[in-house]
Short mmCIF file of C-alpha atoms and ligand atoms in Angstrom, two decimals:
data_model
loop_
_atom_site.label_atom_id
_atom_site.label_comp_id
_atom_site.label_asym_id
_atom_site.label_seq_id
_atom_site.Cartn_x
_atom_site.Cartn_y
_atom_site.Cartn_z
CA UNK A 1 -75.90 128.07 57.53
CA UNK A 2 -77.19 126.84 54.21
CA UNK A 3 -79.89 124.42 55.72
CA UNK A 4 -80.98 127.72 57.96
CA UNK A 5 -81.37 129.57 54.80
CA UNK A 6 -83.17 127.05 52.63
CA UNK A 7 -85.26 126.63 55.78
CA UNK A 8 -86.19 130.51 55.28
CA UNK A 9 -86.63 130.16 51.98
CA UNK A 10 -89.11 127.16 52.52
CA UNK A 11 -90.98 129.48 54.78
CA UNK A 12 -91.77 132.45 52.73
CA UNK A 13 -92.57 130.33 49.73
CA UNK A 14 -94.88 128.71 51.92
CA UNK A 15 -96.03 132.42 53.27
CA UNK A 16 -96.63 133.60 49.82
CA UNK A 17 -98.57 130.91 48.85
CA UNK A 18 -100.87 131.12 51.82
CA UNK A 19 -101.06 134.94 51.22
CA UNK A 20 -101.82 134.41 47.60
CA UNK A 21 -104.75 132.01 48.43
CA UNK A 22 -106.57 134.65 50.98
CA UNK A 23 -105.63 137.21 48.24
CA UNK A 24 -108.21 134.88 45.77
CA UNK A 25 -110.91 134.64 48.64
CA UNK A 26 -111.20 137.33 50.53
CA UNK A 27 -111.53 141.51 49.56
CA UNK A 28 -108.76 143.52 50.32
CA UNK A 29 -110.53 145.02 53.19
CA UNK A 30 -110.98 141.60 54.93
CA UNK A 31 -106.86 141.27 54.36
CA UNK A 32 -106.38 144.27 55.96
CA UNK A 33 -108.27 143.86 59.47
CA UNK A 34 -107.77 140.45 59.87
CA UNK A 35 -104.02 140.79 58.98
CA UNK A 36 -103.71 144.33 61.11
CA UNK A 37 -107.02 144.02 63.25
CA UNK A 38 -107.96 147.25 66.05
CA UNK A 39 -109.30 147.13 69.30
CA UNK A 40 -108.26 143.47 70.36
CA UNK A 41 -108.73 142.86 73.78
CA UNK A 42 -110.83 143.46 76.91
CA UNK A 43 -111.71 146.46 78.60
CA UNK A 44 -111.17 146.10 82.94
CA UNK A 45 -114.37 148.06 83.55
CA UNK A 46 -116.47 148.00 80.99
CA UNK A 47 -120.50 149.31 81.31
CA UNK A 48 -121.33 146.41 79.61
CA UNK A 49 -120.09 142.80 77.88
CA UNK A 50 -121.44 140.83 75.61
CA UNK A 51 -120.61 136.96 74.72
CA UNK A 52 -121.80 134.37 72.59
CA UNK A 53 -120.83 131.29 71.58
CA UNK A 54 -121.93 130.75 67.95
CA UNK A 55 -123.34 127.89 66.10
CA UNK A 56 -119.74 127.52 64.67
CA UNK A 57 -118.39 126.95 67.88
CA UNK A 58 -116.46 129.49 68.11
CA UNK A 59 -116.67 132.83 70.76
CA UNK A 60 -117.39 136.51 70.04
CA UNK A 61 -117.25 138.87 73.22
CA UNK A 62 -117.72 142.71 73.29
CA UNK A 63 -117.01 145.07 75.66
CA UNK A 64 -118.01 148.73 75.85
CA UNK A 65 -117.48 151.67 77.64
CA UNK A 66 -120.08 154.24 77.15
CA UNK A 67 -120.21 157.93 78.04
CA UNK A 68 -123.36 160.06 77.71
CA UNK A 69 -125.44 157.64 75.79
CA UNK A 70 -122.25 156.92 73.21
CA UNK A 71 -120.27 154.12 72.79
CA UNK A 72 -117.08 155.75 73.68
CA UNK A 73 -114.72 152.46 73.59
CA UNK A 74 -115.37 148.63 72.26
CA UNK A 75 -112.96 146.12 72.02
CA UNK A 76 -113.11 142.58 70.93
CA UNK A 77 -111.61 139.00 71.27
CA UNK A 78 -112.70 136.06 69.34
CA UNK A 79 -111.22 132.51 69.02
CA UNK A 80 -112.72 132.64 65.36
CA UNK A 81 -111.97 132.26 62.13
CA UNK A 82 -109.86 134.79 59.90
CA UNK A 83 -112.88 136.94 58.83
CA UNK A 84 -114.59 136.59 62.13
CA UNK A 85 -111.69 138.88 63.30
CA UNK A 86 -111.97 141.16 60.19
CA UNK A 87 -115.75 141.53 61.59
CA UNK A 88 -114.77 142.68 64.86
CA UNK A 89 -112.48 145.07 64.18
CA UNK A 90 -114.54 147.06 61.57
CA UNK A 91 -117.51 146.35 63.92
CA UNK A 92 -115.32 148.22 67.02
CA UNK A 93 -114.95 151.10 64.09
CA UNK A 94 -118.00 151.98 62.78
CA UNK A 95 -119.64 151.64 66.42
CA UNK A 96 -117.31 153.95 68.27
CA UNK A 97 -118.71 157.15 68.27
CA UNK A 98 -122.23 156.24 68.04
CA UNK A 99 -125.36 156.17 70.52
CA UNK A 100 -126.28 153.08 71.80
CA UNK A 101 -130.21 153.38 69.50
CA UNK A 102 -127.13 154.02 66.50
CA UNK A 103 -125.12 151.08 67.25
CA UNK A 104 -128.11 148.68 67.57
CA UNK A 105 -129.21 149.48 63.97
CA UNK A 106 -125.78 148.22 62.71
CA UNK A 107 -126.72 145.24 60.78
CA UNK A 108 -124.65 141.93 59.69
CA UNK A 109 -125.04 142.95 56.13
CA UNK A 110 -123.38 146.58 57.04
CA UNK A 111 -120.75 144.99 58.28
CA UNK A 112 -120.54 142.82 55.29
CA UNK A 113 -120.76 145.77 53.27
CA UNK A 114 -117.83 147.51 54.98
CA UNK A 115 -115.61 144.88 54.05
CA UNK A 116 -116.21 144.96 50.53
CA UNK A 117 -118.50 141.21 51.19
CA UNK A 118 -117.43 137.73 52.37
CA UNK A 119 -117.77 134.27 50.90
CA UNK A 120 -121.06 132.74 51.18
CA UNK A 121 -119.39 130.20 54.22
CA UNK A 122 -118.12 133.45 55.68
CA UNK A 123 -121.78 135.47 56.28
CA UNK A 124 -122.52 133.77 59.47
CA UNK A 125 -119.34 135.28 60.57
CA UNK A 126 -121.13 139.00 60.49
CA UNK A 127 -123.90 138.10 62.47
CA UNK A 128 -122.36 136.57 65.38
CA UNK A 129 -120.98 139.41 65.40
CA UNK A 130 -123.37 142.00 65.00
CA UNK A 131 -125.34 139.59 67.30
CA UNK A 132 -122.30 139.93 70.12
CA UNK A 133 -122.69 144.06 69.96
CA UNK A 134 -126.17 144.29 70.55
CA UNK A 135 -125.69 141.77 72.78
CA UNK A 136 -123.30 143.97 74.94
CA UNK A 137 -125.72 146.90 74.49
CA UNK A 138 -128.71 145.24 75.29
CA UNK A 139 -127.51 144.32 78.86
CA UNK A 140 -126.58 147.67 79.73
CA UNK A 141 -129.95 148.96 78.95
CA UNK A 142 -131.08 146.00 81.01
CA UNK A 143 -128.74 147.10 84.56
CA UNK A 144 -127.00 143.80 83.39
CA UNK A 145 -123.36 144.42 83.66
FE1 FES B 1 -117.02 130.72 63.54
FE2 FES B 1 -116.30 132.42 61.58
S1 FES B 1 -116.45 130.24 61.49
S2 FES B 1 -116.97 132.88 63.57
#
């Protein structure tokens, strides 16, 4: 029992350590919707998808359901980095609700701004994406599915 509980101890000093680090880096914003992130996932019939593969190497895809010229649902799934998840989910938030001509002026640096900023190695983060929502919107204006 004792090696099971210095084994638990071991992990939550590790835990804290970790969380303590992000704590430094990253705005409290970023903590919360990377640690807690909404609208993971993929929606079965979407109107449209979007999907890009960034320069990092790592995949941003959108989808949307829209109703009467609004987005009325977006989720997201990324294989990205910590604040490339903290991007979608605000992203799915301050689109939802919107008209499509709304959600295509939402800029990387609005996004940035939502969170409170990200580290300079971070910012490409935003665009991909911002990049992966206009993306999505852009093929359903298109007839692209
Ligand atoms: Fe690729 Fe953040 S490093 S999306």
């Amino acid at each position: 029992m004792k090696d099971n509980d210095d084994l638990d101890e071991m992990v939550r000093g590790l835990q804290e350590q970790i969380d303590a680090e992000e704590e430094k880096e990253f705005s409290a914003k970023v903590l919360r919707e990377y640690r807690n992130p909404q609208n993971v996932g993929r929606i079965k019939e979407p109107d449209c998808v979007g999907i890009i593969l960034g320069p990092c190497g790592d995949t941003m895809e959108f989808s949307i359901n829209l109703r009467n010229n609004r987005v009325r649902r977006v989720l997201f799934m990324t294989d990205g980095c910590g604040p490339s998840i903290a991007c979608g989910s605000m992203t799915t938030k301050m689109a939802t609700g919107k008209t499509i001509e709304e959600a295509l002026q939402i800029r990387d640096l609005d996004i940035l701004n939502a969170l409170d900023g990200l580290p300079e190695e971070n910012r490409h983060c935003a665009k991909l994406v911002m990049d992966t929502l206009h993306k999505a919107l852009c093929n359903f204006m298109e007839g692209n599915p």
